[in-house]
Tab-separated table of C-alpha atoms and ligand atoms in Angstrom:
chain	number	residue	atom	x	y	z
A	52	UNK	CA	36.584	-2.290	26.730
A	53	UNK	CA	38.810	-3.914	29.759
A	54	UNK	CA	41.377	-1.962	31.334
A	55	UNK	CA	43.907	-3.469	29.048
A	56	UNK	CA	42.293	-1.717	26.216
A	57	UNK	CA	41.110	-5.237	24.776
A	58	UNK	CA	37.838	-5.890	23.899
A	59	UNK	CA	35.586	-9.184	25.553
A	60	UNK	CA	35.866	-11.687	22.984
A	61	UNK	CA	31.760	-12.057	23.182
A	62	UNK	CA	31.632	-8.176	22.810
A	63	UNK	CA	28.887	-7.034	20.132
A	64	UNK	CA	30.637	-6.073	16.880
A	65	UNK	CA	29.643	-1.633	16.550
A	66	UNK	CA	28.102	-0.447	13.698
A	67	UNK	CA	26.046	2.771	13.236
A	68	UNK	CA	25.020	5.640	11.160
A	69	UNK	CA	26.989	8.656	10.390
A	70	UNK	CA	25.509	12.263	9.887
A	71	UNK	CA	25.004	15.500	11.479
A	72	UNK	CA	22.408	15.950	12.837
A	73	UNK	CA	21.219	11.814	12.749
A	74	UNK	CA	18.598	11.466	15.174
A	75	UNK	CA	15.835	11.007	12.935
A	76	UNK	CA	17.435	7.442	10.575
A	77	UNK	CA	15.821	4.648	10.972
A	78	UNK	CA	18.546	2.688	9.564
A	79	UNK	CA	19.324	1.273	13.346
A	80	UNK	CA	15.855	0.094	13.953
A	81	UNK	CA	15.923	-1.524	10.367
A	82	UNK	CA	19.655	-3.177	10.835
A	83	UNK	CA	19.637	-4.028	14.635
A	84	UNK	CA	16.891	-6.160	13.525
A	85	UNK	CA	17.875	-7.732	10.431
A	86	UNK	CA	21.089	-8.465	12.752
A	87	UNK	CA	19.198	-10.028	15.398
A	88	UNK	CA	17.385	-12.762	13.023
A	89	UNK	CA	20.267	-14.091	11.932
A	90	UNK	CA	21.687	-14.703	15.464
A	91	UNK	CA	24.422	-12.174	14.591
A	92	UNK	CA	26.137	-10.502	17.590
A	93	UNK	CA	26.157	-6.765	16.473
A	94	UNK	CA	24.773	-3.872	17.789
A	95	UNK	CA	24.261	-0.896	15.095
A	96	UNK	CA	24.352	2.914	16.447
A	97	UNK	CA	23.738	6.271	15.768
A	98	UNK	CA	26.795	9.055	15.573
A	99	UNK	CA	26.678	12.396	15.854
A	100	UNK	CA	29.667	13.851	14.050
A	101	UNK	CA	29.945	17.058	12.889
A	102	UNK	CA	31.441	17.491	9.800
A	103	UNK	CA	34.362	19.169	10.588
A	104	UNK	CA	34.875	16.249	13.225
A	105	UNK	CA	34.551	13.123	10.323
A	106	UNK	CA	37.998	12.531	9.258
A	107	UNK	CA	39.043	12.318	12.765
A	108	UNK	CA	36.575	10.045	13.459
A	109	UNK	CA	37.215	7.758	10.694
A	110	UNK	CA	40.788	7.737	11.327
A	111	UNK	CA	39.753	6.475	14.181
A	112	UNK	CA	37.194	4.069	13.421
A	113	UNK	CA	39.675	0.797	14.078
A	114	UNK	CA	40.460	2.308	17.512
A	115	UNK	CA	37.144	2.156	18.473
A	116	UNK	CA	35.485	-1.314	17.280
A	117	UNK	CA	33.859	-0.067	15.119
A	118	UNK	CA	33.547	-2.677	12.438
A	119	UNK	CA	31.395	-0.592	9.674
A	120	UNK	CA	29.147	2.523	9.001
A	121	UNK	CA	27.175	4.273	6.780
A	122	UNK	CA	27.238	8.045	5.760
A	123	UNK	CA	24.223	10.336	6.058
A	124	UNK	CA	23.918	13.713	5.311
A	125	UNK	CA	26.175	15.354	4.794
A	126	UNK	CA	28.749	12.935	4.748
A	127	UNK	CA	29.677	11.687	1.392
A	128	UNK	CA	31.550	13.542	-0.110
A	129	UNK	CA	33.243	13.937	3.121
A	130	UNK	CA	34.091	10.464	3.607
A	131	UNK	CA	34.782	10.345	-0.196
A	132	UNK	CA	37.485	12.994	-0.227
A	133	UNK	CA	39.205	10.728	2.893
A	134	UNK	CA	39.370	7.360	1.566
A	135	UNK	CA	41.736	6.410	-0.655
A	136	UNK	CA	40.957	2.650	-1.484
A	137	UNK	CA	36.707	2.132	-2.663
A	138	UNK	CA	34.705	0.671	-5.145
A	139	UNK	CA	34.562	1.743	-9.406
A	140	UNK	CA	30.938	2.768	-8.630
A	141	UNK	CA	31.616	4.978	-4.828
A	142	UNK	CA	34.449	6.377	-7.249
A	143	UNK	CA	32.484	7.534	-10.738
A	144	UNK	CA	29.848	9.047	-8.155
A	145	UNK	CA	31.898	10.866	-5.952
A	146	UNK	CA	30.203	9.414	-2.909
A	147	UNK	CA	30.632	6.911	-0.835
A	148	UNK	CA	27.641	5.589	2.062
A	149	UNK	CA	28.706	2.541	3.473
A	150	UNK	CA	32.604	1.900	4.794
A	151	UNK	CA	33.546	-2.033	5.845
A	152	UNK	CA	36.726	-1.722	8.340
A	153	UNK	CA	38.809	-4.481	8.266
A	154	UNK	CA	41.955	-4.693	11.035
A	155	UNK	CA	41.902	-1.077	10.230
A	156	UNK	CA	41.733	-0.901	6.314
A	157	UNK	CA	38.573	1.130	4.988
A	158	UNK	CA	36.887	0.119	1.788
A	159	UNK	CA	34.485	2.991	0.632
A	160	UNK	CA	30.904	1.467	-1.354
A	161	UNK	CA	28.201	4.142	-3.238
A	162	UNK	CA	24.590	1.764	-2.368
A	163	UNK	CA	22.731	4.190	-3.285
A	164	UNK	CA	22.412	3.836	-6.907
A	165	UNK	CA	21.869	0.304	-6.750
A	166	UNK	CA	19.080	1.276	-4.024
A	167	UNK	CA	17.277	3.265	-6.031
A	168	UNK	CA	17.189	0.869	-9.446
A	169	UNK	CA	16.264	-2.122	-6.572
A	170	UNK	CA	12.850	0.422	-5.272
A	171	UNK	CA	12.000	1.296	-8.778
A	172	UNK	CA	11.807	-2.491	-9.708
A	173	UNK	CA	9.849	-3.845	-7.068
A	174	UNK	CA	7.301	-0.651	-6.321
A	175	UNK	CA	6.571	0.683	-10.588
A	176	UNK	CA	7.758	-2.861	-12.369
A	177	UNK	CA	10.854	-1.433	-13.671
A	178	UNK	CA	13.069	-4.594	-14.642
A	179	UNK	CA	15.212	-2.653	-17.055
A	180	UNK	CA	15.346	1.683	-18.041
A	181	UNK	CA	16.532	1.484	-21.725
A	182	UNK	CA	15.463	3.787	-23.895
A	183	UNK	CA	13.610	5.336	-21.025
A	184	UNK	CA	13.699	9.221	-20.453
A	185	UNK	CA	13.976	10.139	-16.747
A	186	UNK	CA	13.637	13.600	-15.333
A	187	UNK	CA	15.986	14.086	-11.995
A	188	UNK	CA	15.490	16.856	-9.241
A	189	UNK	CA	17.996	18.208	-7.560
A	190	UNK	CA	21.969	17.623	-8.095
A	191	UNK	CA	23.423	16.972	-4.452
A	192	UNK	CA	25.022	14.531	-3.464
A	193	UNK	CA	22.393	11.715	-4.105
A	194	UNK	CA	21.223	12.847	-7.379
A	195	UNK	CA	25.149	12.477	-8.046
A	196	UNK	CA	25.291	9.096	-6.288
A	197	UNK	CA	22.740	7.954	-8.789
A	198	UNK	CA	22.903	9.546	-11.990
A	199	UNK	CA	25.925	7.782	-13.587
A	200	UNK	CA	23.821	4.223	-12.891
A	201	UNK	CA	20.716	5.731	-14.525
A	202	UNK	CA	23.247	6.430	-17.618
A	203	UNK	CA	24.903	3.299	-17.762
A	204	UNK	CA	21.299	1.381	-17.700
A	205	UNK	CA	21.115	2.665	-21.117
A	206	UNK	CA	18.129	5.300	-20.691
A	207	UNK	CA	17.920	7.457	-23.805
A	208	UNK	CA	17.263	10.540	-21.948
A	209	UNK	CA	18.379	12.786	-18.879
A	210	UNK	CA	17.330	15.767	-17.850
A	211	UNK	CA	18.426	17.783	-14.652
A	212	UNK	CA	16.594	20.591	-12.789
A	213	UNK	CA	18.351	21.950	-9.860
A	214	UNK	CA	17.303	24.712	-8.133
A	215	UNK	CA	21.361	26.096	-8.363
A	216	UNK	CA	21.275	25.367	-12.527
A	217	UNK	CA	24.895	25.905	-12.372
A	218	UNK	CA	25.502	22.253	-9.984
A	219	UNK	CA	22.732	21.008	-12.413
A	220	UNK	CA	25.520	21.486	-15.317
A	221	UNK	CA	28.470	20.004	-13.664
A	222	UNK	CA	26.467	17.248	-12.900
A	223	UNK	CA	25.274	16.274	-16.697
A	224	UNK	CA	28.943	17.445	-17.973
A	225	UNK	CA	30.058	14.956	-16.467
A	226	UNK	CA	27.459	13.006	-16.777
A	227	UNK	CA	27.293	13.288	-20.742
A	228	UNK	CA	30.749	12.036	-20.794
A	229	UNK	CA	30.987	9.358	-18.581
A	230	UNK	CA	27.524	7.180	-20.914
A	231	UNK	CA	26.228	7.738	-24.578
A	232	UNK	CA	23.158	9.652	-22.255
A	233	UNK	CA	21.856	13.081	-23.172
A	234	UNK	CA	21.782	15.315	-20.840
A	235	UNK	CA	19.860	18.419	-20.199
A	236	UNK	CA	19.249	20.752	-18.423
A	237	UNK	CA	16.129	22.933	-16.767
A	238	UNK	CA	14.402	24.790	-14.932
A	239	UNK	CA	13.572	23.794	-11.667
A	240	UNK	CA	10.060	25.264	-12.203
A	241	UNK	CA	6.433	24.277	-13.000
A	242	UNK	CA	6.737	25.976	-17.103
A	243	UNK	CA	9.999	24.516	-17.547
A	244	UNK	CA	8.336	21.173	-16.112
A	245	UNK	CA	5.627	21.557	-18.445
A	246	UNK	CA	7.543	21.948	-21.573
A	247	UNK	CA	9.596	18.691	-20.959
A	248	UNK	CA	6.589	16.248	-19.057
A	249	UNK	CA	4.981	14.185	-21.725
A	250	UNK	CA	8.801	13.302	-23.304
A	251	UNK	CA	9.713	12.023	-19.191
A	252	UNK	CA	8.314	8.276	-17.959
A	253	UNK	CA	10.657	8.776	-14.954
A	254	UNK	CA	10.165	11.652	-11.853
A	255	UNK	CA	13.093	11.102	-9.620
A	256	UNK	CA	12.603	13.736	-6.674
A	257	UNK	CA	16.340	13.694	-4.903
A	258	UNK	CA	15.880	16.927	-3.387
A	259	UNK	CA	15.294	17.619	0.044
A	260	UNK	CA	12.649	19.864	-0.637
A	261	UNK	CA	9.865	18.679	1.038
A	262	UNK	CA	11.338	16.748	4.321
A	263	UNK	CA	8.775	19.007	5.899
A	264	UNK	CA	5.156	18.673	5.653
A	265	UNK	CA	5.104	22.388	4.544
A	266	UNK	CA	7.433	23.064	2.118
A	267	UNK	CA	6.665	23.941	-1.146
A	268	UNK	CA	7.238	21.503	-3.842
A	269	UNK	CA	9.677	21.861	-6.339
A	270	UNK	CA	6.761	21.287	-8.686
A	271	UNK	CA	3.168	21.286	-9.256
A	272	UNK	CA	-0.062	18.967	-10.764
A	273	UNK	CA	0.087	21.320	-12.831
A	274	UNK	CA	2.877	20.311	-14.769
A	275	UNK	CA	2.814	16.440	-14.515
A	276	UNK	CA	0.814	14.476	-16.602
A	277	UNK	CA	-1.556	10.895	-15.774
A	278	UNK	CA	0.556	7.923	-15.802
A	279	UNK	CA	3.604	9.408	-14.852
A	280	UNK	CA	5.632	7.627	-12.604
A	281	UNK	CA	7.053	9.796	-9.806
A	282	UNK	CA	9.225	8.494	-7.019
A	283	UNK	CA	10.591	11.011	-4.322
A	284	UNK	CA	13.865	9.968	-2.651
A	285	UNK	CA	12.145	11.542	0.885
A	286	UNK	CA	10.459	8.495	3.107
A	287	UNK	CA	9.415	10.497	5.885
A	288	UNK	CA	6.993	12.409	5.627
A	289	UNK	CA	5.637	9.225	3.225
A	290	UNK	CA	3.364	11.303	1.463
A	291	UNK	CA	5.382	14.502	0.175
A	292	UNK	CA	4.278	17.389	-0.963
A	293	UNK	CA	5.542	16.617	-4.447
A	294	UNK	CA	3.680	13.049	-4.402
A	295	UNK	CA	0.364	14.662	-3.198
A	296	UNK	CA	0.844	17.358	-6.336
A	297	UNK	CA	1.808	13.529	-8.003
A	298	UNK	CA	-1.531	11.622	-7.151
A	299	UNK	CA	-3.799	14.886	-8.159
A	300	UNK	CA	-2.209	14.521	-11.573
A	301	UNK	CA	-2.907	11.114	-11.338
A	302	UNK	CA	0.422	9.988	-12.034
A	303	UNK	CA	2.053	6.906	-10.170
A	304	UNK	CA	3.770	6.914	-6.662
A	305	UNK	CA	6.315	5.688	-4.418
A	306	UNK	CA	8.377	7.298	-1.827
A	307	UNK	CA	12.343	6.628	-0.892
A	308	UNK	CA	11.245	3.845	1.710
A	309	UNK	CA	12.088	0.810	-0.508
A	310	UNK	CA	15.809	2.885	-1.746
A	311	UNK	CA	16.728	2.967	1.834
A	312	UNK	CA	15.768	-0.642	2.743
A	313	UNK	CA	17.657	-2.002	-0.794
A	314	UNK	CA	20.431	0.648	-0.220
A	315	UNK	CA	20.988	-0.857	3.808
A	316	UNK	CA	20.637	-4.682	2.854
A	317	UNK	CA	23.402	-4.289	0.058
A	318	UNK	CA	25.944	-2.548	2.888
A	319	UNK	CA	24.511	-5.164	5.270
A	320	UNK	CA	25.489	-7.837	3.106
A	321	UNK	CA	29.085	-6.539	2.573
A	322	UNK	CA	29.519	-5.649	6.195
A	323	UNK	CA	28.588	-9.441	6.863
A	324	UNK	CA	29.019	-11.440	4.051
A	325	UNK	CA	25.875	-12.775	4.433
A	326	UNK	CA	22.200	-12.790	2.339
A	327	UNK	CA	20.202	-9.874	4.548
A	328	UNK	CA	16.576	-10.607	5.709
A	329	UNK	CA	14.876	-8.231	3.480
A	330	UNK	CA	11.267	-8.359	4.496
A	331	UNK	CA	12.605	-7.988	8.336
A	332	UNK	CA	14.150	-5.149	7.508
A	333	UNK	CA	11.517	-3.638	5.752
A	334	UNK	CA	8.893	-4.463	8.479
A	335	UNK	CA	11.532	-2.865	11.269
A	336	UNK	CA	11.574	0.758	8.517
A	337	UNK	CA	7.793	0.839	8.631
A	338	UNK	CA	7.244	0.089	12.416
A	339	UNK	CA	9.809	3.062	12.639
A	340	UNK	CA	8.313	4.981	9.875
A	341	UNK	CA	4.869	5.164	11.572
A	342	UNK	CA	5.739	5.657	15.057
A	343	UNK	CA	7.607	8.519	13.939
A	344	UNK	CA	4.988	9.594	12.074
A	345	UNK	CA	2.780	9.737	15.001
A	346	UNK	CA	5.669	11.501	16.923
A	347	UNK	CA	4.986	14.438	15.232
A	348	UNK	CA	1.150	14.166	14.590
B	286	LIG	P1	22.461	17.018	-0.360
B	286	LIG	O1	23.273	16.965	-1.088
B	286	LIG	O2	22.287	18.536	0.302
B	286	LIG	O3	21.644	18.461	-1.906
B	286	LIG	C1	20.131	18.696	-1.435
B	286	LIG	C2	19.078	18.845	-3.072
B	286	LIG	O4	18.824	19.637	-2.349
B	286	LIG	C3	20.531	20.585	-3.509
B	286	LIG	O5	19.695	20.207	-5.473
B	286	LIG	C4	19.417	21.123	-3.301
B	286	LIG	O6	19.784	22.119	-4.085
B	286	LIG	C5	17.937	20.587	-3.507
B	286	LIG	N1	17.533	21.538	-2.057
B	286	LIG	C6	17.285	21.817	-0.911
B	286	LIG	N2	16.496	22.986	-0.402
B	286	LIG	C7	15.314	23.525	-1.716
B	286	LIG	C8	13.960	23.998	-2.261
B	286	LIG	N3	13.583	24.279	-1.133
B	286	LIG	N4	13.500	23.952	-2.682
B	286	LIG	C9	14.725	23.272	-4.393
B	286	LIG	N5	15.545	22.422	-4.291
B	286	LIG	C10	15.775	22.257	-3.080
B	286	LIG	O7	21.331	16.161	0.017
B	286	LIG	P2	20.698	14.707	-0.802
B	286	LIG	O8	22.173	14.079	0.054
B	286	LIG	O9	21.429	15.364	-2.236
B	286	LIG	O10	20.064	14.285	-0.001
B	286	LIG	C11	18.832	14.755	-0.702
B	286	LIG	C12	17.097	14.109	-0.446
B	286	LIG	O11	17.478	12.554	-0.698
B	286	LIG	C13	17.093	14.022	1.288
B	286	LIG	O12	16.021	14.360	1.163
B	286	LIG	C14	17.397	12.832	1.036
B	286	LIG	O13	16.801	12.571	3.012
B	286	LIG	C15	17.028	11.650	0.181
B	286	LIG	N6	17.742	10.425	-0.332
B	286	LIG	C16	17.080	9.256	0.282
B	286	LIG	C17	17.758	8.399	0.767
B	286	LIG	C18	16.923	7.370	0.260
B	286	LIG	O14	17.355	6.087	1.133
B	286	LIG	N7	15.695	6.863	0.354
B	286	LIG	C19	19.252	8.195	-0.151
B	286	LIG	C20	19.509	9.538	-0.500
B	286	LIG	C21	19.227	10.402	-0.285
B	286	LIG	P3	20.881	22.683	-4.262
B	286	LIG	O15	21.893	22.545	-5.194
B	286	LIG	O16	20.313	24.521	-4.930
B	286	LIG	O17	20.560	23.742	-2.891
């Protein structure tokens, strides 16, 4: 900023990811590679903001010269409560993970479900979810962000299993009230999962259990089956404790890197109006994951 309080004309546009903590985020590498490849004069940064300060930070977004942000843990629901203008999808999910600032007017979007569906299509060739049965593990922000979209994609049954069962019940009621999908809440344990697994086409892990290799998997191989599609939203570590168990059971597995890529690509288009350079973004992400795995080992 100049001494007159103005930004110089050739200053880069500023974007970023806001989280607490945020230093693990792979989004800066992915978005900066995308800006560079399209010759866009912009910088994508990581902002570590405590949850109680988030509303103040968002209020100052325009003054800070920030054109857009992504929100990650634990900010998606706080941003939803703070914003007035948002897309239908954000309103339905109760979460905001992308904000565009147009001259001080903030607009919220939720791109997680878009990212998940694009990734399922890519990883499992799942072009349609019509009449499928899905078991969703988790009832937090990520699960809430995708449950409605899964239901509106025409799935037959949605089983929801969460450590805190009341949250699963609330999510099931909300999902069922806005779709014709049948929702069932089951306990998050091997016994309950093995009772429904023959009816399940796709299991999605939306719990944060698995972020550490030492985490106990939310379900083990004995409750899973051969040929089951298992998608873990976690992408780092790339092979989570759940994916290890799923492989042991002969399931077909994918981690959440594709979801991260496609939600980010959607945010990029919302901010710039341009088609996201997917290959460049994918390569940047793979590079970051490899280097983060090296640092951990
Ligand atoms: P969140 O709102 O904090 O919810 C966490 C969920 O995990 C809750 O359902 C919680 O259950 C459950 N959980 C936490 N620790 C557990 C444990 N030890 N055993 C069993 N369940 C446990 O987080 P979120 O935003 O939903 O994110 C969930 C995961 O999805 C994170 O790992 C995040 O990295 C990932 N994610 C990935 C992408 C992507 O682009 N790939 C996008 C969004 C999120 P309770 O309700 O009982 O606490």
